[in-house]
Amino acid sequence: MTIIVLLAFGLVLLAFALIFRKRHTTGFEQMMTHNQNVQPLLKERSANLKHEQLQDQHKSNPAVLRELNRLQTDYADKLMDAATYERRLDELAAKQKVTR
């Protein structure tokens, strides 16, 4: 009698685990599908901080400010992604350090 109860309990527990796993996997896959085209927030924040820093450092240099505004406009118009924007800001900062 007790072995039948333990076997029934085990089957119920196994069914619960399988159902939970399927629901969890389906939910995870849906979340990943919806988040596929989302820009990385930390990279976007980092790029914005670099832009502000470069803008503050080069207030008196109109050529650098034009380049910064062009980069920001291209990023806002989605002509480049966050990684490219950040890389181009790094290149601009490195170029300005060399020319000083």
mmCIF file of C-alpha atoms in Angstrom:
data_model
loop_
_atom_site.group_PDB
_atom_site.id
_atom_site.type_symbol
_atom_site.label_atom_id
_atom_site.label_comp_id
_atom_site.label_asym_id
_atom_site.label_seq_id
_atom_site.Cartn_x
_atom_site.Cartn_y
_atom_site.Cartn_z
ATOM 1 C CA MET A 1 0.000 0.000 0.000
ATOM 2 C CA THR A 2 2.740 2.518 0.930
ATOM 3 C CA ILE A 3 4.738 1.716 -2.198
ATOM 4 C CA ILE A 4 1.706 2.591 -4.334
ATOM 5 C CA VAL A 5 1.291 5.926 -2.514
ATOM 6 C CA LEU A 6 5.011 6.711 -2.935
ATOM 7 C CA LEU A 7 4.868 5.765 -6.611
ATOM 8 C CA ALA A 8 1.793 7.968 -7.174
ATOM 9 C CA PHE A 9 3.454 10.852 -5.314
ATOM 10 C CA GLY A 10 6.607 10.430 -7.408
ATOM 11 C CA LEU A 11 4.612 10.461 -10.655
ATOM 12 C CA VAL A 12 2.745 13.615 -9.599
ATOM 13 C CA LEU A 13 6.045 15.262 -8.663
ATOM 14 C CA LEU A 14 7.605 14.243 -11.985
ATOM 15 C CA ALA A 15 4.607 15.579 -13.929
ATOM 16 C CA PHE A 16 4.798 18.866 -12.010
ATOM 17 C CA ALA A 17 8.542 19.209 -12.746
ATOM 18 C CA LEU A 18 8.065 18.517 -16.462
ATOM 19 C CA ILE A 19 5.203 21.009 -16.769
ATOM 20 C CA PHE A 20 7.132 23.674 -14.855
ATOM 21 C CA ARG A 21 10.213 23.153 -17.026
ATOM 22 C CA LYS A 22 8.223 23.467 -20.262
ATOM 23 C CA ARG A 23 6.497 26.671 -19.090
ATOM 24 C CA HIS A 24 9.799 28.137 -17.902
ATOM 25 C CA THR A 25 11.583 27.329 -21.189
ATOM 26 C CA THR A 26 8.724 28.753 -23.263
ATOM 27 C CA GLY A 27 8.655 31.971 -21.206
ATOM 28 C CA PHE A 28 12.420 32.362 -21.474
ATOM 29 C CA GLU A 29 12.372 31.869 -25.252
ATOM 30 C CA GLN A 30 9.601 34.444 -25.634
ATOM 31 C CA MET A 31 11.529 36.957 -23.516
ATOM 32 C CA MET A 32 14.698 36.450 -25.579
ATOM 33 C CA THR A 33 12.726 36.872 -28.818
ATOM 34 C CA HIS A 34 11.226 40.175 -27.630
ATOM 35 C CA ASN A 35 14.602 41.501 -26.404
ATOM 36 C CA GLN A 36 16.565 40.591 -29.510
ATOM 37 C CA ASN A 37 16.739 44.091 -31.019
ATOM 38 C CA VAL A 38 17.117 46.077 -27.779
ATOM 39 C CA GLN A 39 20.250 48.209 -27.509
ATOM 40 C CA PRO A 40 22.535 47.332 -24.606
ATOM 41 C CA LEU A 41 21.657 49.900 -21.971
ATOM 42 C CA LEU A 42 25.076 50.031 -20.308
ATOM 43 C CA LYS A 43 26.811 50.630 -23.629
ATOM 44 C CA GLU A 44 24.317 53.372 -24.481
ATOM 45 C CA ARG A 45 24.820 55.027 -21.095
ATOM 46 C CA SER A 46 28.598 54.795 -21.437
ATOM 47 C CA ALA A 47 28.476 56.400 -24.885
ATOM 48 C CA ASN A 48 26.303 59.241 -23.590
ATOM 49 C CA LEU A 49 28.739 59.893 -20.734
ATOM 50 C CA LYS A 50 31.681 59.934 -23.165
ATOM 51 C CA HIS A 51 29.814 62.352 -25.418
ATOM 52 C CA GLU A 52 29.115 64.726 -22.519
ATOM 53 C CA GLN A 53 32.715 64.525 -21.345
ATOM 54 C CA LEU A 54 34.097 65.257 -24.816
ATOM 55 C CA GLN A 55 31.644 68.113 -25.234
ATOM 56 C CA ASP A 56 32.753 69.669 -21.931
ATOM 57 C CA GLN A 57 36.456 69.247 -22.745
ATOM 58 C CA HIS A 58 36.213 70.791 -26.209
ATOM 59 C CA LYS A 59 33.814 73.698 -25.702
ATOM 60 C CA SER A 60 36.190 76.073 -27.454
ATOM 61 C CA ASN A 61 36.938 73.793 -30.433
ATOM 62 C CA PRO A 62 34.136 74.120 -33.011
ATOM 63 C CA ALA A 63 35.537 71.400 -35.292
ATOM 64 C CA VAL A 64 35.332 68.795 -32.521
ATOM 65 C CA LEU A 65 31.871 69.994 -31.514
ATOM 66 C CA ARG A 66 30.653 69.628 -35.121
ATOM 67 C CA GLU A 67 32.057 66.094 -35.239
ATOM 68 C CA LEU A 68 30.391 65.265 -31.911
ATOM 69 C CA ASN A 69 27.060 66.642 -33.099
ATOM 70 C CA ARG A 70 27.329 64.693 -36.346
ATOM 71 C CA LEU A 71 28.055 61.470 -34.445
ATOM 72 C CA GLN A 72 25.159 62.082 -32.077
ATOM 73 C CA THR A 73 22.797 62.831 -34.970
ATOM 74 C CA ASP A 74 23.858 59.672 -36.803
ATOM 75 C CA TYR A 75 23.266 57.647 -33.636
ATOM 76 C CA ALA A 76 19.891 59.287 -32.970
ATOM 77 C CA ASP A 77 18.826 58.614 -36.571
ATOM 78 C CA LYS A 78 19.844 54.947 -36.073
ATOM 79 C CA LEU A 79 22.539 55.090 -38.739
ATOM 80 C CA MET A 80 24.886 53.378 -36.260
ATOM 81 C CA ASP A 81 24.406 51.142 -33.244
ATOM 82 C CA ALA A 82 25.555 51.823 -29.685
ATOM 83 C CA ALA A 83 28.798 49.835 -30.032
ATOM 84 C CA THR A 84 29.837 51.746 -33.167
ATOM 85 C CA TYR A 85 28.875 55.073 -31.594
ATOM 86 C CA GLU A 86 30.958 54.345 -28.514
ATOM 87 C CA ARG A 87 33.914 53.188 -30.631
ATOM 88 C CA ARG A 88 33.780 56.334 -32.776
ATOM 89 C CA LEU A 89 33.681 58.505 -29.625
ATOM 90 C CA ASP A 90 36.754 56.653 -28.327
ATOM 91 C CA GLU A 91 38.519 57.247 -31.652
ATOM 92 C CA LEU A 92 37.653 60.944 -31.543
ATOM 93 C CA ALA A 93 38.915 61.248 -27.970
ATOM 94 C CA ALA A 94 42.157 59.454 -28.865
ATOM 95 C CA LYS A 95 42.636 61.676 -31.929
ATOM 96 C CA GLN A 96 42.143 64.798 -29.812
ATOM 97 C CA LYS A 97 44.679 63.611 -27.217
ATOM 98 C CA VAL A 98 47.263 63.029 -29.938
ATOM 99 C CA THR A 99 46.755 66.447 -31.518
ATOM 100 C CA ARG A 100 47.086 68.345 -28.243
#
